[in-house]
JSON list of C-alpha atoms in Angstrom, two decimals:
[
{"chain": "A", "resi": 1, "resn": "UNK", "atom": "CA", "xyz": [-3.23, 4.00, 20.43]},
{"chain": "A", "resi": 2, "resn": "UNK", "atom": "CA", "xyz": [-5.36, 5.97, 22.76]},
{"chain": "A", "resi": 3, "resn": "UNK", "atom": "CA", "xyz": [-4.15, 8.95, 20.89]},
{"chain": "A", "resi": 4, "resn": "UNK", "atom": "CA", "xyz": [-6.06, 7.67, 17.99]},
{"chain": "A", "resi": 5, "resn": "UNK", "atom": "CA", "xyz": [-9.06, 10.14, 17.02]},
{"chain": "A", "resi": 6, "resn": "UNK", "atom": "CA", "xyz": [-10.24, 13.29, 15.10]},
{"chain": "A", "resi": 7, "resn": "UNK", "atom": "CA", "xyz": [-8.46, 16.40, 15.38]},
{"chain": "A", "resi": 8, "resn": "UNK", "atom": "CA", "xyz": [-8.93, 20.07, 14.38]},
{"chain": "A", "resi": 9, "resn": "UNK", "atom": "CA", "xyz": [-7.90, 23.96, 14.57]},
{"chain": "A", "resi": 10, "resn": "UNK", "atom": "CA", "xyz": [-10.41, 26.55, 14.57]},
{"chain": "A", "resi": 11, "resn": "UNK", "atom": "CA", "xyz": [-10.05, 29.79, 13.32]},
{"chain": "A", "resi": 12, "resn": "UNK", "atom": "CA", "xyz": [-13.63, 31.41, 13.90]},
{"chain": "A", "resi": 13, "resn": "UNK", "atom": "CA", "xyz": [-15.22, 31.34, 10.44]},
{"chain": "A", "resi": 14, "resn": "UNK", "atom": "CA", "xyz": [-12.91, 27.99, 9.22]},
{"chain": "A", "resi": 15, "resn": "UNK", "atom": "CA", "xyz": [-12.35, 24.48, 10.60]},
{"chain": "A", "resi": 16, "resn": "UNK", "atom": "CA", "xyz": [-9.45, 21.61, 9.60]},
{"chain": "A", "resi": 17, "resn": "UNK", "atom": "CA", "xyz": [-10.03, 18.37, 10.48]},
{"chain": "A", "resi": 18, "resn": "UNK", "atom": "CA", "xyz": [-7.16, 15.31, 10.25]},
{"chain": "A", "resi": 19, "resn": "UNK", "atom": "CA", "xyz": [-7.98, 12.01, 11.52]},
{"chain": "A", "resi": 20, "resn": "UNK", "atom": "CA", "xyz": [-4.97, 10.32, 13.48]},
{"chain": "A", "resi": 21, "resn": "UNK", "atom": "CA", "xyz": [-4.45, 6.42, 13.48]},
{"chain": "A", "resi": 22, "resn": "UNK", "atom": "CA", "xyz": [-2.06, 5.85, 15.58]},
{"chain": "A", "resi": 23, "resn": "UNK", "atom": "CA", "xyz": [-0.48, 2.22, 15.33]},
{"chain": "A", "resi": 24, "resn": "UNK", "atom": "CA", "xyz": [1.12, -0.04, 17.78]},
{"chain": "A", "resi": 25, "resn": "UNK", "atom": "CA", "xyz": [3.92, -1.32, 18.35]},
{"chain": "A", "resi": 26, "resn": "UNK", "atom": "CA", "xyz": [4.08, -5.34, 17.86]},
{"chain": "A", "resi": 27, "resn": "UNK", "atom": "CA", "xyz": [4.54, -7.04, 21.37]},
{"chain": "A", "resi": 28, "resn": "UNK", "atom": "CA", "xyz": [8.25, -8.65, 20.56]},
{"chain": "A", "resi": 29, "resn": "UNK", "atom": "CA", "xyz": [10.69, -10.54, 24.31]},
{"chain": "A", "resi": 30, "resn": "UNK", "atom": "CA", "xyz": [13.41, -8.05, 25.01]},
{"chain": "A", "resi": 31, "resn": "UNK", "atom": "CA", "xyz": [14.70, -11.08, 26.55]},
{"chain": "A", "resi": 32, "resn": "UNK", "atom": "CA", "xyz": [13.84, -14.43, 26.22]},
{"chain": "A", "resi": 33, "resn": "UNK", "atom": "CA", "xyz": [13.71, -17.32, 28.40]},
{"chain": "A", "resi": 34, "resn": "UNK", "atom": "CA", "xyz": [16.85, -19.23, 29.10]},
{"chain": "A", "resi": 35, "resn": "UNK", "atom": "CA", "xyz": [17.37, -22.97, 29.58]},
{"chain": "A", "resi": 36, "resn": "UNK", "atom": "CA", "xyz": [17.80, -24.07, 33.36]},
{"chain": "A", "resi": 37, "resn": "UNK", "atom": "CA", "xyz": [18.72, -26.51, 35.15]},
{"chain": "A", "resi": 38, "resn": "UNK", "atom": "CA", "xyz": [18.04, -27.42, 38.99]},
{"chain": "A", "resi": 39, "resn": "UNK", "atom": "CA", "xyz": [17.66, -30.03, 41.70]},
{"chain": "A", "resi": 40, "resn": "UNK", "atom": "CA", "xyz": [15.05, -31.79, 42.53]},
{"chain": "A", "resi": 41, "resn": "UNK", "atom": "CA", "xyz": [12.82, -30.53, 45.43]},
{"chain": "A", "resi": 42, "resn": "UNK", "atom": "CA", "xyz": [14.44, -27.50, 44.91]},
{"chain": "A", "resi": 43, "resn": "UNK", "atom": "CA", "xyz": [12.23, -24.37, 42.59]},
{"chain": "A", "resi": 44, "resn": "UNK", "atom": "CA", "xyz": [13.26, -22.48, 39.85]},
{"chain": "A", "resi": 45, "resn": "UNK", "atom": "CA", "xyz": [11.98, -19.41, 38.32]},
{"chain": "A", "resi": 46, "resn": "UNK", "atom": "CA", "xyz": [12.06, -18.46, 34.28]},
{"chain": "A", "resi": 47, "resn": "UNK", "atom": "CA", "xyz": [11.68, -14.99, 33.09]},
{"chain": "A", "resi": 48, "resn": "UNK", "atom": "CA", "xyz": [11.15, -13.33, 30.05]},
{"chain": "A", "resi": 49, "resn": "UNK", "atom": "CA", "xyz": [11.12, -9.32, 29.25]},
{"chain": "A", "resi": 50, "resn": "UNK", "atom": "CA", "xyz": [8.81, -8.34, 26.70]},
{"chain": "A", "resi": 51, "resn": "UNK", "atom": "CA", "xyz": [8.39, -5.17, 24.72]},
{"chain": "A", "resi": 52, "resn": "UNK", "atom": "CA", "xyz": [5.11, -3.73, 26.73]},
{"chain": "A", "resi": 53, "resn": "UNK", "atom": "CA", "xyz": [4.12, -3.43, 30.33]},
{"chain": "A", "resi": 54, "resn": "UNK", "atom": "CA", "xyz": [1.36, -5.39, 31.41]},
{"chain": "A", "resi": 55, "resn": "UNK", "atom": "CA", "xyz": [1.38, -7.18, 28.39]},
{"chain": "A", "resi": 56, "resn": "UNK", "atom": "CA", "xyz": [-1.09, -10.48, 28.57]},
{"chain": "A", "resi": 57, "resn": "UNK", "atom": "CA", "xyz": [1.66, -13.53, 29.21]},
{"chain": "A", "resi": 58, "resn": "UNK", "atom": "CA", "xyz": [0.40, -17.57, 28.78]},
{"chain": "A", "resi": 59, "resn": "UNK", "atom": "CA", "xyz": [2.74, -19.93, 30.68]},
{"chain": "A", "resi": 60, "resn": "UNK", "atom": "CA", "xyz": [2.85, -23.65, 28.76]},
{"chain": "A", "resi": 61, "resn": "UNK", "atom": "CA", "xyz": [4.19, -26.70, 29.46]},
{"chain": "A", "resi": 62, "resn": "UNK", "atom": "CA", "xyz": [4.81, -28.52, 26.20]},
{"chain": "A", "resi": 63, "resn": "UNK", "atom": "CA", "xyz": [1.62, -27.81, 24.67]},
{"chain": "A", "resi": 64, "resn": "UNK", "atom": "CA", "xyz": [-0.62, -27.69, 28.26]},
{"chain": "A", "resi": 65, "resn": "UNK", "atom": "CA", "xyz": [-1.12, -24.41, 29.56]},
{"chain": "A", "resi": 66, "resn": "UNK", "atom": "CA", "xyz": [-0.38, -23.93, 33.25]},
{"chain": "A", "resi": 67, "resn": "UNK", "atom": "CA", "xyz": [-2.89, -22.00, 36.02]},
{"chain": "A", "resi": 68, "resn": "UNK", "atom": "CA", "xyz": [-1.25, -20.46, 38.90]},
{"chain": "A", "resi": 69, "resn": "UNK", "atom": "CA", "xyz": [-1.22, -23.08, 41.73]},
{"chain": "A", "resi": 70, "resn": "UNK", "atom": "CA", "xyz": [1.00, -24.09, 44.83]},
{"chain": "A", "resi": 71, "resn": "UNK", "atom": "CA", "xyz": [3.11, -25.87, 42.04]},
{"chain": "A", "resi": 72, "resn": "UNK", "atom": "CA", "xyz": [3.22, -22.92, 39.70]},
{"chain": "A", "resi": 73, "resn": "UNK", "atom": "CA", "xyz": [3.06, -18.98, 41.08]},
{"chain": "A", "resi": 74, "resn": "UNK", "atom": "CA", "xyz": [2.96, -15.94, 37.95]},
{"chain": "A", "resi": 75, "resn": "UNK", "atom": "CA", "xyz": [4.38, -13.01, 38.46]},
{"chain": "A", "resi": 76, "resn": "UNK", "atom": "CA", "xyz": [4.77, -9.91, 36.54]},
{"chain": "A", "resi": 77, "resn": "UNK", "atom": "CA", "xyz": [6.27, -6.45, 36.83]},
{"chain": "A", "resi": 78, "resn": "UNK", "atom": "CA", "xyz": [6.15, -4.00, 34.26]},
{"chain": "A", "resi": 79, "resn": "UNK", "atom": "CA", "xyz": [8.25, -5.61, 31.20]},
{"chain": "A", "resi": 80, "resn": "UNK", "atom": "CA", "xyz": [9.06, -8.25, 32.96]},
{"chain": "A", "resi": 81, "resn": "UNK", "atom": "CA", "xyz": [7.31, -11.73, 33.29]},
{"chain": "A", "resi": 82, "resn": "UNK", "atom": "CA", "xyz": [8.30, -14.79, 35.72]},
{"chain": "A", "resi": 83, "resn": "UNK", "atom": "CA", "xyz": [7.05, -18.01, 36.52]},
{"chain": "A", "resi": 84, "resn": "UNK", "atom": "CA", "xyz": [7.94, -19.74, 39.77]},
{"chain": "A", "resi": 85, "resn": "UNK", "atom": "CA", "xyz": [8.01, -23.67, 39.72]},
{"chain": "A", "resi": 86, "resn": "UNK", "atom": "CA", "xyz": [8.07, -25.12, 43.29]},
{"chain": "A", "resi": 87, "resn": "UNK", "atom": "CA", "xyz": [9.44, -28.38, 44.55]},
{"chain": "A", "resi": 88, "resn": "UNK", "atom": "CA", "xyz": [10.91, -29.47, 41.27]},
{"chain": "A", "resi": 89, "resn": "UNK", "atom": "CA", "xyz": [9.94, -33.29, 39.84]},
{"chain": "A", "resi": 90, "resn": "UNK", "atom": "CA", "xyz": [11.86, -35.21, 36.91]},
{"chain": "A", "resi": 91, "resn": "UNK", "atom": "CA", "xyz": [8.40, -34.52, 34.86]},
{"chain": "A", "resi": 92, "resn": "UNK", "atom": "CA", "xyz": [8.96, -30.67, 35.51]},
{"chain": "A", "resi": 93, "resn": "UNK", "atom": "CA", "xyz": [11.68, -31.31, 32.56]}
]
């Protein structure tokens, strides 16, 4: 997208401009989450690969979106996004 500008050859006496849109790609999951179970106490950690690097990644719960706690820890490397749920309750389900 950066890429994205005016561009043009000079010969001296003449000048071509072309303008250059460049468009991106739609952010799509390589991989998506799987189900998983665990014990409780225990932690468990999802992950997702998406399409981009450094994508921006919202964690939810149902329809409550999670912050990064002792409970919950984020992570994320490159494609590849991961959330970390420590000592695992029934209502983690």
């Amino acid at each position: 997208k950066s890429d994205s500008d005016t561009y043009s050859c000079d010969i001296g006496d003449a000048q071509s401009r072309a303008k250059l849109v460049v468009q991106e790609k739609p952010l799509v999951f390589k991989q998506e989450l799987r189900n998983e179970e665990a014990k409780e106490g225990k932690q468990v950690k999802l992950t997702c690969e998406l399409s981009k690097p450094g994508a921006p990644v919202k964690w939810m719960k149902g329809d409550t979106v999670l912050h990064a706690s002792e409970k919950y820890e984020f992570k994320q490397h490159g494609t590849v996004a991961e959330l970390v749920i420590r000592d695992l309750k029934s209502v983690d389900a």
